[in-house]
Amino acid sequence: MKLLSIASLVVLASSASAFVPSVAPRTCVSLDAKHANNKAAKKANHDRPRKSRPSDINRKPTEYPTFEKPPEYTISEN
């Protein structure tokens, strides 16, 4: 009985080594990406309109009229 249990243990140990991954030395160079690819953003940037006229390039910012904020609460004496 003891011989049978030892033999089954040896067979089990030898078959379990088939499921352990073997570590092989890496001979190839890793080609991982260093930067993200511009996909939709690259096309949108390519198709955007360029400022080619001097009037567009040297345009001043729009001056909007000043807006004074009205008081939020008015105090009335009633």
PDB file of N, CA, C and O in Angstrom:
ATOM      1  N   MET A   1       0.825  -1.186   0.000  1.00  0.00           N
ATOM      2  CA  MET A   1       0.000   0.000   0.000  1.00  0.00           C
ATOM      3  C   MET A   1       0.868   1.249   0.000  1.00  0.00           C
ATOM      4  O   MET A   1       0.556   2.230  -0.671  1.00  0.00           O
ATOM      5  N   LYS A   2       1.947   1.204   0.794  1.00  0.00           N
ATOM      6  CA  LYS A   2       2.833   2.347   0.877  1.00  0.00           C
ATOM      7  C   LYS A   2       3.567   2.556  -0.449  1.00  0.00           C
ATOM      8  O   LYS A   2       3.763   3.691  -0.879  1.00  0.00           O
ATOM      9  N   LEU A   3       3.920   1.482  -1.106  1.00  0.00           N
ATOM     10  CA  LEU A   3       4.594   1.561  -2.399  1.00  0.00           C
ATOM     11  C   LEU A   3       3.670   2.156  -3.448  1.00  0.00           C
ATOM     12  O   LEU A   3       4.099   2.953  -4.280  1.00  0.00           O
ATOM     13  N   LEU A   4       2.402   1.813  -3.383  1.00  0.00           N
ATOM     14  CA  LEU A   4       1.419   2.344  -4.329  1.00  0.00           C
ATOM     15  C   LEU A   4       1.227   3.850  -4.131  1.00  0.00           C
ATOM     16  O   LEU A   4       1.124   4.610  -5.101  1.00  0.00           O
ATOM     17  N   SER A   5       1.197   4.307  -2.888  1.00  0.00           N
ATOM     18  CA  SER A   5       1.024   5.734  -2.629  1.00  0.00           C
ATOM     19  C   SER A   5       2.257   6.528  -3.051  1.00  0.00           C
ATOM     20  O   SER A   5       2.152   7.645  -3.561  1.00  0.00           O
ATOM     21  N   ILE A   6       3.433   5.959  -2.875  1.00  0.00           N
ATOM     22  CA  ILE A   6       4.652   6.641  -3.303  1.00  0.00           C
ATOM     23  C   ILE A   6       4.717   6.707  -4.823  1.00  0.00           C
ATOM     24  O   ILE A   6       5.090   7.741  -5.390  1.00  0.00           O
ATOM     25  N   ALA A   7       4.325   5.634  -5.485  1.00  0.00           N
ATOM     26  CA  ALA A   7       4.338   5.608  -6.946  1.00  0.00           C
ATOM     27  C   ALA A   7       3.331   6.607  -7.519  1.00  0.00           C
ATOM     28  O   ALA A   7       3.607   7.317  -8.493  1.00  0.00           O
ATOM     29  N   SER A   8       2.163   6.687  -6.893  1.00  0.00           N
ATOM     30  CA  SER A   8       1.168   7.644  -7.385  1.00  0.00           C
ATOM     31  C   SER A   8       1.618   9.088  -7.132  1.00  0.00           C
ATOM     32  O   SER A   8       1.336   9.981  -7.925  1.00  0.00           O
ATOM     33  N   LEU A   9       2.336   9.304  -6.036  1.00  0.00           N
ATOM     34  CA  LEU A   9       2.862  10.637  -5.746  1.00  0.00           C
ATOM     35  C   LEU A   9       3.922  11.034  -6.773  1.00  0.00           C
ATOM     36  O   LEU A   9       3.956  12.181  -7.223  1.00  0.00           O
ATOM     37  N   VAL A  10       4.772  10.105  -7.178  1.00  0.00           N
ATOM     38  CA  VAL A  10       5.800  10.379  -8.185  1.00  0.00           C
ATOM     39  C   VAL A  10       5.155  10.677  -9.536  1.00  0.00           C
ATOM     40  O   VAL A  10       5.565  11.607 -10.240  1.00  0.00           O
ATOM     41  N   VAL A  11       4.142   9.898  -9.905  1.00  0.00           N
ATOM     42  CA  VAL A  11       3.444  10.122 -11.182  1.00  0.00           C
ATOM     43  C   VAL A  11       2.732  11.469 -11.164  1.00  0.00           C
ATOM     44  O   VAL A  11       2.752  12.221 -12.146  1.00  0.00           O
ATOM     45  N   LEU A  12       2.118  11.820 -10.046  1.00  0.00           N
ATOM     46  CA  LEU A  12       1.420  13.098  -9.921  1.00  0.00           C
ATOM     47  C   LEU A  12       2.403  14.268 -10.000  1.00  0.00           C
ATOM     48  O   LEU A  12       2.142  15.278 -10.647  1.00  0.00           O
ATOM     49  N   ALA A  13       3.552  14.140  -9.369  1.00  0.00           N
ATOM     50  CA  ALA A  13       4.556  15.204  -9.391  1.00  0.00           C
ATOM     51  C   ALA A  13       5.133  15.384 -10.787  1.00  0.00           C
ATOM     52  O   ALA A  13       5.396  16.507 -11.220  1.00  0.00           O
ATOM     53  N   SER A  14       5.327  14.290 -11.513  1.00  0.00           N
ATOM     54  CA  SER A  14       5.895  14.405 -12.864  1.00  0.00           C
ATOM     55  C   SER A  14       4.873  14.993 -13.837  1.00  0.00           C
ATOM     56  O   SER A  14       5.237  15.727 -14.759  1.00  0.00           O
ATOM     57  N   SER A  15       3.595  14.712 -13.640  1.00  0.00           N
ATOM     58  CA  SER A  15       2.589  15.276 -14.536  1.00  0.00           C
ATOM     59  C   SER A  15       2.283  16.734 -14.191  1.00  0.00           C
ATOM     60  O   SER A  15       1.869  17.505 -15.049  1.00  0.00           O
ATOM     61  N   ALA A  16       2.484  17.121 -12.948  1.00  0.00           N
ATOM     62  CA  ALA A  16       2.235  18.510 -12.555  1.00  0.00           C
ATOM     63  C   ALA A  16       3.274  19.437 -13.150  1.00  0.00           C
ATOM     64  O   ALA A  16       2.999  20.616 -13.394  1.00  0.00           O
ATOM     65  N   SER A  17       4.460  18.943 -13.427  1.00  0.00           N
ATOM     66  CA  SER A  17       5.491  19.800 -14.004  1.00  0.00           C
ATOM     67  C   SER A  17       5.159  20.169 -15.449  1.00  0.00           C
ATOM     68  O   SER A  17       5.734  21.117 -15.988  1.00  0.00           O
ATOM     69  N   ALA A  18       4.251  19.477 -16.090  1.00  0.00           N
ATOM     70  CA  ALA A  18       3.852  19.808 -17.453  1.00  0.00           C
ATOM     71  C   ALA A  18       3.039  21.097 -17.485  1.00  0.00           C
ATOM     72  O   ALA A  18       2.970  21.771 -18.513  1.00  0.00           O
ATOM     73  N   PHE A  19       2.408  21.473 -16.370  1.00  0.00           N
ATOM     74  CA  PHE A  19       1.582  22.679 -16.332  1.00  0.00           C
ATOM     75  C   PHE A  19       2.356  23.912 -15.889  1.00  0.00           C
ATOM     76  O   PHE A  19       1.833  25.013 -15.915  1.00  0.00           O
ATOM     77  N   VAL A  20       3.593  23.765 -15.484  1.00  0.00           N
ATOM     78  CA  VAL A  20       4.407  24.901 -15.059  1.00  0.00           C
ATOM     79  C   VAL A  20       5.045  25.498 -16.307  1.00  0.00           C
ATOM     80  O   VAL A  20       5.694  24.794 -17.075  1.00  0.00           O
ATOM     81  N   PRO A  21       4.865  26.802 -16.554  1.00  0.00           N
ATOM     82  CA  PRO A  21       5.459  27.389 -17.758  1.00  0.00           C
ATOM     83  C   PRO A  21       6.973  27.459 -17.641  1.00  0.00           C
ATOM     84  O   PRO A  21       7.530  27.765 -16.590  1.00  0.00           O
ATOM     85  N   SER A  22       7.626  27.130 -18.725  1.00  0.00           N
ATOM     86  CA  SER A  22       9.086  27.179 -18.716  1.00  0.00           C
ATOM     87  C   SER A  22       9.516  28.611 -19.044  1.00  0.00           C
ATOM     88  O   SER A  22       8.915  29.293 -19.859  1.00  0.00           O
ATOM     89  N   VAL A  23      10.553  29.070 -18.389  1.00  0.00           N
ATOM     90  CA  VAL A  23      11.059  30.420 -18.589  1.00  0.00           C
ATOM     91  C   VAL A  23      12.156  30.345 -19.629  1.00  0.00           C
ATOM     92  O   VAL A  23      13.226  29.791 -19.385  1.00  0.00           O
ATOM     93  N   ALA A  24      11.893  30.921 -20.791  1.00  0.00           N
ATOM     94  CA  ALA A  24      12.881  30.932 -21.866  1.00  0.00           C
ATOM     95  C   ALA A  24      13.524  32.312 -21.924  1.00  0.00           C
ATOM     96  O   ALA A  24      12.872  33.313 -21.662  1.00  0.00           O
ATOM     97  N   PRO A  25      14.788  32.398 -22.273  1.00  0.00           N
ATOM     98  CA  PRO A  25      15.422  33.716 -22.382  1.00  0.00           C
ATOM     99  C   PRO A  25      14.813  34.501 -23.543  1.00  0.00           C
ATOM    100  O   PRO A  25      14.524  33.944 -24.600  1.00  0.00           O
ATOM    101  N   ARG A  26      14.631  35.794 -23.338  1.00  0.00           N
ATOM    102  CA  ARG A  26      14.035  36.633 -24.377  1.00  0.00           C
ATOM    103  C   ARG A  26      15.126  37.037 -25.356  1.00  0.00           C
ATOM    104  O   ARG A  26      16.081  37.704 -24.996  1.00  0.00           O
ATOM    105  N   THR A  27      14.956  36.620 -26.587  1.00  0.00           N
ATOM    106  CA  THR A  27      15.935  36.970 -27.604  1.00  0.00           C
ATOM    107  C   THR A  27      15.442  38.099 -28.486  1.00  0.00           C
ATOM    108  O   THR A  27      16.232  38.720 -29.184  1.00  0.00           O
ATOM    109  N   CYS A  28      14.136  38.379 -28.464  1.00  0.00           N
ATOM    110  CA  CYS A  28      13.618  39.428 -29.330  1.00  0.00           C
ATOM    111  C   CYS A  28      13.538  40.750 -28.569  1.00  0.00           C
ATOM    112  O   CYS A  28      13.524  40.794 -27.351  1.00  0.00           O
ATOM    113  N   VAL A  29      13.483  41.832 -29.310  1.00  0.00           N
ATOM    114  CA  VAL A  29      13.410  43.161 -28.726  1.00  0.00           C
ATOM    115  C   VAL A  29      11.940  43.513 -28.532  1.00  0.00           C
ATOM    116  O   VAL A  29      11.109  43.278 -29.400  1.00  0.00           O
ATOM    117  N   SER A  30      11.618  44.088 -27.393  1.00  0.00           N
ATOM    118  CA  SER A  30      10.246  44.480 -27.119  1.00  0.00           C
ATOM    119  C   SER A  30       9.920  45.726 -27.928  1.00  0.00           C
ATOM    120  O   SER A  30      10.653  46.705 -27.917  1.00  0.00           O
ATOM    121  N   LEU A  31       8.797  45.712 -28.621  1.00  0.00           N
ATOM    122  CA  LEU A  31       8.387  46.836 -29.462  1.00  0.00           C
ATOM    123  C   LEU A  31       7.171  47.519 -28.869  1.00  0.00           C
ATOM    124  O   LEU A  31       6.177  47.753 -29.557  1.00  0.00           O
ATOM    125  N   ASP A  32       7.223  47.845 -27.600  1.00  0.00           N
ATOM    126  CA  ASP A  32       6.097  48.522 -26.956  1.00  0.00           C
ATOM    127  C   ASP A  32       6.029  49.966 -27.429  1.00  0.00           C
ATOM    128  O   ASP A  32       7.043  50.601 -27.683  1.00  0.00           O
ATOM    129  N   ALA A  33       4.808  50.493 -27.507  1.00  0.00           N
ATOM    130  CA  ALA A  33       4.623  51.867 -27.948  1.00  0.00           C
ATOM    131  C   ALA A  33       5.049  52.829 -26.845  1.00  0.00           C
ATOM    132  O   ALA A  33       4.767  52.608 -25.678  1.00  0.00           O
ATOM    133  N   LYS A  34       5.721  53.900 -27.234  1.00  0.00           N
ATOM    134  CA  LYS A  34       6.142  54.900 -26.266  1.00  0.00           C
ATOM    135  C   LYS A  34       5.138  56.032 -26.161  1.00  0.00           C
ATOM    136  O   LYS A  34       5.058  56.703 -25.145  1.00  0.00           O
ATOM    137  N   HIS A  35       4.422  56.308 -27.234  1.00  0.00           N
ATOM    138  CA  HIS A  35       3.464  57.408 -27.247  1.00  0.00           C
ATOM    139  C   HIS A  35       2.136  56.901 -27.798  1.00  0.00           C
ATOM    140  O   HIS A  35       2.090  55.967 -28.584  1.00  0.00           O
ATOM    141  N   ALA A  36       1.071  57.571 -27.415  1.00  0.00           N
ATOM    142  CA  ALA A  36      -0.250  57.227 -27.935  1.00  0.00           C
ATOM    143  C   ALA A  36      -0.359  57.706 -29.378  1.00  0.00           C
ATOM    144  O   ALA A  36       0.214  58.723 -29.755  1.00  0.00           O
ATOM    145  N   ASN A  37      -1.095  56.959 -30.173  1.00  0.00           N
ATOM    146  CA  ASN A  37      -1.291  57.347 -31.564  1.00  0.00           C
ATOM    147  C   ASN A  37      -2.401  58.379 -31.665  1.00  0.00           C
ATOM    148  O   ASN A  37      -3.427  58.269 -30.996  1.00  0.00           O
ATOM    149  N   ASN A  38      -2.192  59.385 -32.529  1.00  0.00           N
ATOM    150  CA  ASN A  38      -3.235  60.363 -32.794  1.00  0.00           C
ATOM    151  C   ASN A  38      -4.137  59.780 -33.876  1.00  0.00           C
ATOM    152  O   ASN A  38      -3.729  59.655 -35.016  1.00  0.00           O
ATOM    153  N   LYS A  39      -5.339  59.457 -33.523  1.00  0.00           N
ATOM    154  CA  LYS A  39      -6.229  58.856 -34.510  1.00  0.00           C
ATOM    155  C   LYS A  39      -7.234  59.882 -34.997  1.00  0.00           C
ATOM    156  O   LYS A  39      -7.001  60.550 -35.997  1.00  0.00           O
ATOM    157  N   ALA A  40      -8.326  60.062 -34.305  1.00  0.00           N
ATOM    158  CA  ALA A  40      -9.326  61.043 -34.730  1.00  0.00           C
ATOM    159  C   ALA A  40      -8.797  62.453 -34.537  1.00  0.00           C
ATOM    160  O   ALA A  40      -9.098  63.351 -35.325  1.00  0.00           O
ATOM    161  N   ALA A  41      -7.996  62.667 -33.518  1.00  0.00           N
ATOM    162  CA  ALA A  41      -7.463  64.001 -33.263  1.00  0.00           C
ATOM    163  C   ALA A  41      -6.491  64.413 -34.370  1.00  0.00           C
ATOM    164  O   ALA A  41      -6.430  65.584 -34.730  1.00  0.00           O
ATOM    165  N   LYS A  42      -5.765  63.461 -34.920  1.00  0.00           N
ATOM    166  CA  LYS A  42      -4.823  63.789 -35.988  1.00  0.00           C
ATOM    167  C   LYS A  42      -5.564  64.227 -37.240  1.00  0.00           C
ATOM    168  O   LYS A  42      -5.171  65.196 -37.898  1.00  0.00           O
ATOM    169  N   LYS A  43      -6.651  63.552 -37.561  1.00  0.00           N
ATOM    170  CA  LYS A  43      -7.423  63.926 -38.744  1.00  0.00           C
ATOM    171  C   LYS A  43      -8.107  65.265 -38.540  1.00  0.00           C
ATOM    172  O   LYS A  43      -8.141  66.103 -39.449  1.00  0.00           O
ATOM    173  N   ALA A  44      -8.639  65.511 -37.348  1.00  0.00           N
ATOM    174  CA  ALA A  44      -9.293  66.785 -37.082  1.00  0.00           C
ATOM    175  C   ALA A  44      -8.278  67.925 -37.141  1.00  0.00           C
ATOM    176  O   ALA A  44      -8.587  69.019 -37.628  1.00  0.00           O
ATOM    177  N   ASN A  45      -7.074  67.688 -36.666  1.00  0.00           N
ATOM    178  CA  ASN A  45      -6.033  68.706 -36.723  1.00  0.00           C
ATOM    179  C   ASN A  45      -5.582  68.946 -38.162  1.00  0.00           C
ATOM    180  O   ASN A  45      -5.239  70.067 -38.535  1.00  0.00           O
ATOM    181  N   HIS A  46      -5.600  67.905 -38.967  1.00  0.00           N
ATOM    182  CA  HIS A  46      -5.195  68.035 -40.370  1.00  0.00           C
ATOM    183  C   HIS A  46      -6.218  68.834 -41.162  1.00  0.00           C
ATOM    184  O   HIS A  46      -5.857  69.584 -42.068  1.00  0.00           O
ATOM    185  N   ASP A  47      -7.496  68.675 -40.857  1.00  0.00           N
ATOM    186  CA  ASP A  47      -8.563  69.300 -41.634  1.00  0.00           C
ATOM    187  C   ASP A  47      -8.993  70.667 -41.111  1.00  0.00           C
ATOM    188  O   ASP A  47      -9.878  71.277 -41.687  1.00  0.00           O
ATOM    189  N   ARG A  48      -8.399  71.153 -40.049  1.00  0.00           N
ATOM    190  CA  ARG A  48      -8.860  72.425 -39.498  1.00  0.00           C
ATOM    191  C   ARG A  48      -8.417  73.579 -40.380  1.00  0.00           C
ATOM    192  O   ARG A  48      -7.371  73.503 -41.042  1.00  0.00           O
ATOM    193  N   PRO A  49      -9.186  74.662 -40.397  1.00  0.00           N
ATOM    194  CA  PRO A  49      -8.805  75.795 -41.250  1.00  0.00           C
ATOM    195  C   PRO A  49      -7.592  76.530 -40.687  1.00  0.00           C
ATOM    196  O   PRO A  49      -7.459  76.703 -39.482  1.00  0.00           O
ATOM    197  N   ARG A  50      -6.705  76.941 -41.575  1.00  0.00           N
ATOM    198  CA  ARG A  50      -5.503  77.662 -41.179  1.00  0.00           C
ATOM    199  C   ARG A  50      -5.722  79.163 -41.346  1.00  0.00           C
ATOM    200  O   ARG A  50      -6.461  79.597 -42.222  1.00  0.00           O
ATOM    201  N   LYS A  51      -5.057  79.937 -40.506  1.00  0.00           N
ATOM    202  CA  LYS A  51      -5.105  81.393 -40.639  1.00  0.00           C
ATOM    203  C   LYS A  51      -4.004  81.787 -41.619  1.00  0.00           C
ATOM    204  O   LYS A  51      -2.833  81.867 -41.249  1.00  0.00           O
ATOM    205  N   SER A  52      -4.370  82.041 -42.857  1.00  0.00           N
ATOM    206  CA  SER A  52      -3.368  82.368 -43.864  1.00  0.00           C
ATOM    207  C   SER A  52      -3.350  83.854 -44.193  1.00  0.00           C
ATOM    208  O   SER A  52      -2.329  84.373 -44.628  1.00  0.00           O
ATOM    209  N   ARG A  53      -4.467  84.547 -44.005  1.00  0.00           N
ATOM    210  CA  ARG A  53      -4.510  85.982 -44.320  1.00  0.00           C
ATOM    211  C   ARG A  53      -3.944  86.791 -43.161  1.00  0.00           C
ATOM    212  O   ARG A  53      -4.158  86.435 -41.992  1.00  0.00           O
ATOM    213  N   PRO A  54      -3.261  87.885 -43.449  1.00  0.00           N
ATOM    214  CA  PRO A  54      -2.744  88.732 -42.358  1.00  0.00           C
ATOM    215  C   PRO A  54      -3.855  89.296 -41.486  1.00  0.00           C
ATOM    216  O   PRO A  54      -3.658  89.506 -40.290  1.00  0.00           O
ATOM    217  N   SER A  55      -5.040  89.540 -42.072  1.00  0.00           N
ATOM    218  CA  SER A  55      -6.136  90.063 -41.256  1.00  0.00           C
ATOM    219  C   SER A  55      -6.621  89.020 -40.252  1.00  0.00           C
ATOM    220  O   SER A  55      -7.109  89.373 -39.178  1.00  0.00           O
ATOM    221  N   ASP A  56      -6.496  87.759 -40.578  1.00  0.00           N
ATOM    222  CA  ASP A  56      -6.869  86.703 -39.625  1.00  0.00           C
ATOM    223  C   ASP A  56      -5.773  86.496 -38.583  1.00  0.00           C
ATOM    224  O   ASP A  56      -6.055  86.268 -37.406  1.00  0.00           O
ATOM    225  N   ILE A  57      -4.523  86.562 -39.032  1.00  0.00           N
ATOM    226  CA  ILE A  57      -3.407  86.306 -38.121  1.00  0.00           C
ATOM    227  C   ILE A  57      -3.291  87.419 -37.082  1.00  0.00           C
ATOM    228  O   ILE A  57      -3.061  87.159 -35.903  1.00  0.00           O
ATOM    229  N   ASN A  58      -3.458  88.657 -37.493  1.00  0.00           N
ATOM    230  CA  ASN A  58      -3.260  89.804 -36.615  1.00  0.00           C
ATOM    231  C   ASN A  58      -4.583  90.333 -36.050  1.00  0.00           C
ATOM    232  O   ASN A  58      -4.669  91.517 -35.721  1.00  0.00           O
ATOM    233  N   ARG A  59      -5.566  89.536 -35.958  1.00  0.00           N
ATOM    234  CA  ARG A  59      -6.873  89.969 -35.476  1.00  0.00           C
ATOM    235  C   ARG A  59      -6.819  90.246 -33.979  1.00  0.00           C
ATOM    236  O   ARG A  59      -6.271  89.469 -33.207  1.00  0.00           O
ATOM    237  N   LYS A  60      -7.431  91.366 -33.590  1.00  0.00           N
ATOM    238  CA  LYS A  60      -7.495  91.719 -32.174  1.00  0.00           C
ATOM    239  C   LYS A  60      -8.653  90.963 -31.534  1.00  0.00           C
ATOM    240  O   LYS A  60      -9.629  90.624 -32.203  1.00  0.00           O
ATOM    241  N   PRO A  61      -8.589  90.734 -30.236  1.00  0.00           N
ATOM    242  CA  PRO A  61      -9.718  90.059 -29.581  1.00  0.00           C
ATOM    243  C   PRO A  61     -10.949  90.959 -29.577  1.00  0.00           C
ATOM    244  O   PRO A  61     -10.859  92.181 -29.576  1.00  0.00           O
ATOM    245  N   THR A  62     -12.096  90.353 -29.590  1.00  0.00           N
ATOM    246  CA  THR A  62     -13.358  91.079 -29.613  1.00  0.00           C
ATOM    247  C   THR A  62     -13.561  91.808 -28.301  1.00  0.00           C
ATOM    248  O   THR A  62     -13.367  91.243 -27.227  1.00  0.00           O
ATOM    249  N   GLU A  63     -13.939  93.074 -28.413  1.00  0.00           N
ATOM    250  CA  GLU A  63     -14.208  93.864 -27.214  1.00  0.00           C
ATOM    251  C   GLU A  63     -15.715  93.899 -26.981  1.00  0.00           C
ATOM    252  O   GLU A  63     -16.470  94.458 -27.776  1.00  0.00           O
ATOM    253  N   TYR A  64     -16.138  93.327 -25.910  1.00  0.00           N
ATOM    254  CA  TYR A  64     -17.548  93.289 -25.559  1.00  0.00           C
ATOM    255  C   TYR A  64     -17.856  94.439 -24.611  1.00  0.00           C
ATOM    256  O   TYR A  64     -16.984  94.886 -23.861  1.00  0.00           O
ATOM    257  N   PRO A  65     -19.098  94.940 -24.615  1.00  0.00           N
ATOM    258  CA  PRO A  65     -19.433  96.017 -23.682  1.00  0.00           C
ATOM    259  C   PRO A  65     -19.376  95.509 -22.241  1.00  0.00           C
ATOM    260  O   PRO A  65     -19.642  94.330 -21.968  1.00  0.00           O
ATOM    261  N   THR A  66     -19.024  96.407 -21.355  1.00  0.00           N
ATOM    262  CA  THR A  66     -18.937  96.006 -19.955  1.00  0.00           C
ATOM    263  C   THR A  66     -20.338  95.789 -19.403  1.00  0.00           C
ATOM    264  O   THR A  66     -21.292  96.487 -19.765  1.00  0.00           O
ATOM    265  N   PHE A  67     -20.458  94.861 -18.542  1.00  0.00           N
ATOM    266  CA  PHE A  67     -21.747  94.506 -17.958  1.00  0.00           C
ATOM    267  C   PHE A  67     -21.640  94.688 -16.452  1.00  0.00           C
ATOM    268  O   PHE A  67     -20.798  94.060 -15.814  1.00  0.00           O
ATOM    269  N   GLU A  68     -22.483  95.561 -15.953  1.00  0.00           N
ATOM    270  CA  GLU A  68     -22.507  95.755 -14.508  1.00  0.00           C
ATOM    271  C   GLU A  68     -23.597  94.884 -13.925  1.00  0.00           C
ATOM    272  O   GLU A  68     -24.741  94.919 -14.365  1.00  0.00           O
ATOM    273  N   LYS A  69     -23.231  94.151 -12.964  1.00  0.00           N
ATOM    274  CA  LYS A  69     -24.143  93.195 -12.354  1.00  0.00           C
ATOM    275  C   LYS A  69     -25.153  93.953 -11.481  1.00  0.00           C
ATOM    276  O   LYS A  69     -24.766  94.776 -10.643  1.00  0.00           O
ATOM    277  N   PRO A  70     -26.440  93.687 -11.678  1.00  0.00           N
ATOM    278  CA  PRO A  70     -27.432  94.360 -10.839  1.00  0.00           C
ATOM    279  C   PRO A  70     -27.376  93.808  -9.419  1.00  0.00           C
ATOM    280  O   PRO A  70     -26.923  92.679  -9.197  1.00  0.00           O
ATOM    281  N   PRO A  71     -27.817  94.592  -8.456  1.00  0.00           N
ATOM    282  CA  PRO A  71     -27.804  94.076  -7.081  1.00  0.00           C
ATOM    283  C   PRO A  71     -28.759  92.896  -6.938  1.00  0.00           C
ATOM    284  O   PRO A  71     -29.828  92.853  -7.533  1.00  0.00           O
ATOM    285  N   GLU A  72     -28.348  91.927  -6.169  1.00  0.00           N
ATOM    286  CA  GLU A  72     -29.179  90.734  -6.004  1.00  0.00           C
ATOM    287  C   GLU A  72     -30.384  91.003  -5.118  1.00  0.00           C
ATOM    288  O   GLU A  72     -31.463  90.489  -5.365  1.00  0.00           O
ATOM    289  N   TYR A  73     -30.191  91.771  -4.078  1.00  0.00           N
ATOM    290  CA  TYR A  73     -31.268  92.051  -3.142  1.00  0.00           C
ATOM    291  C   TYR A  73     -31.462  93.569  -3.016  1.00  0.00           C
ATOM    292  O   TYR A  73     -30.477  94.314  -2.970  1.00  0.00           O
ATOM    293  N   THR A  74     -32.666  93.965  -2.986  1.00  0.00           N
ATOM    294  CA  THR A  74     -32.954  95.376  -2.728  1.00  0.00           C
ATOM    295  C   THR A  74     -33.662  95.461  -1.393  1.00  0.00           C
ATOM    296  O   THR A  74     -34.580  94.670  -1.092  1.00  0.00           O
ATOM    297  N   ILE A  75     -33.266  96.412  -0.591  1.00  0.00           N
ATOM    298  CA  ILE A  75     -33.858  96.565   0.734  1.00  0.00           C
ATOM    299  C   ILE A  75     -34.966  97.611   0.630  1.00  0.00           C
ATOM    300  O   ILE A  75     -34.762  98.715   0.187  1.00  0.00           O
ATOM    301  N   SER A  76     -36.142  97.189   0.972  1.00  0.00           N
ATOM    302  CA  SER A  76     -37.290  98.115   0.979  1.00  0.00           C
ATOM    303  C   SER A  76     -37.804  98.252   2.385  1.00  0.00           C
ATOM    304  O   SER A  76     -37.808  97.297   3.169  1.00  0.00           O
ATOM    305  N   GLU A  77     -38.275  99.443   2.716  1.00  0.00           N
ATOM    306  CA  GLU A  77     -38.781  99.704   4.061  1.00  0.00           C
ATOM    307  C   GLU A  77     -40.298  99.705   4.036  1.00  0.00           C
ATOM    308  O   GLU A  77     -40.921 100.718   3.784  1.00  0.00           O
ATOM    309  N   ASN A  78     -40.894  98.608   4.262  1.00  0.00           N
ATOM    310  CA  ASN A  78     -42.359  98.490   4.346  1.00  0.00           C
ATOM    311  C   ASN A  78     -42.783  97.812   5.624  1.00  0.00           C
ATOM    312  O   ASN A  78     -42.272  96.998   6.205  1.00  0.00           O
TER     313      ASN A  78
END
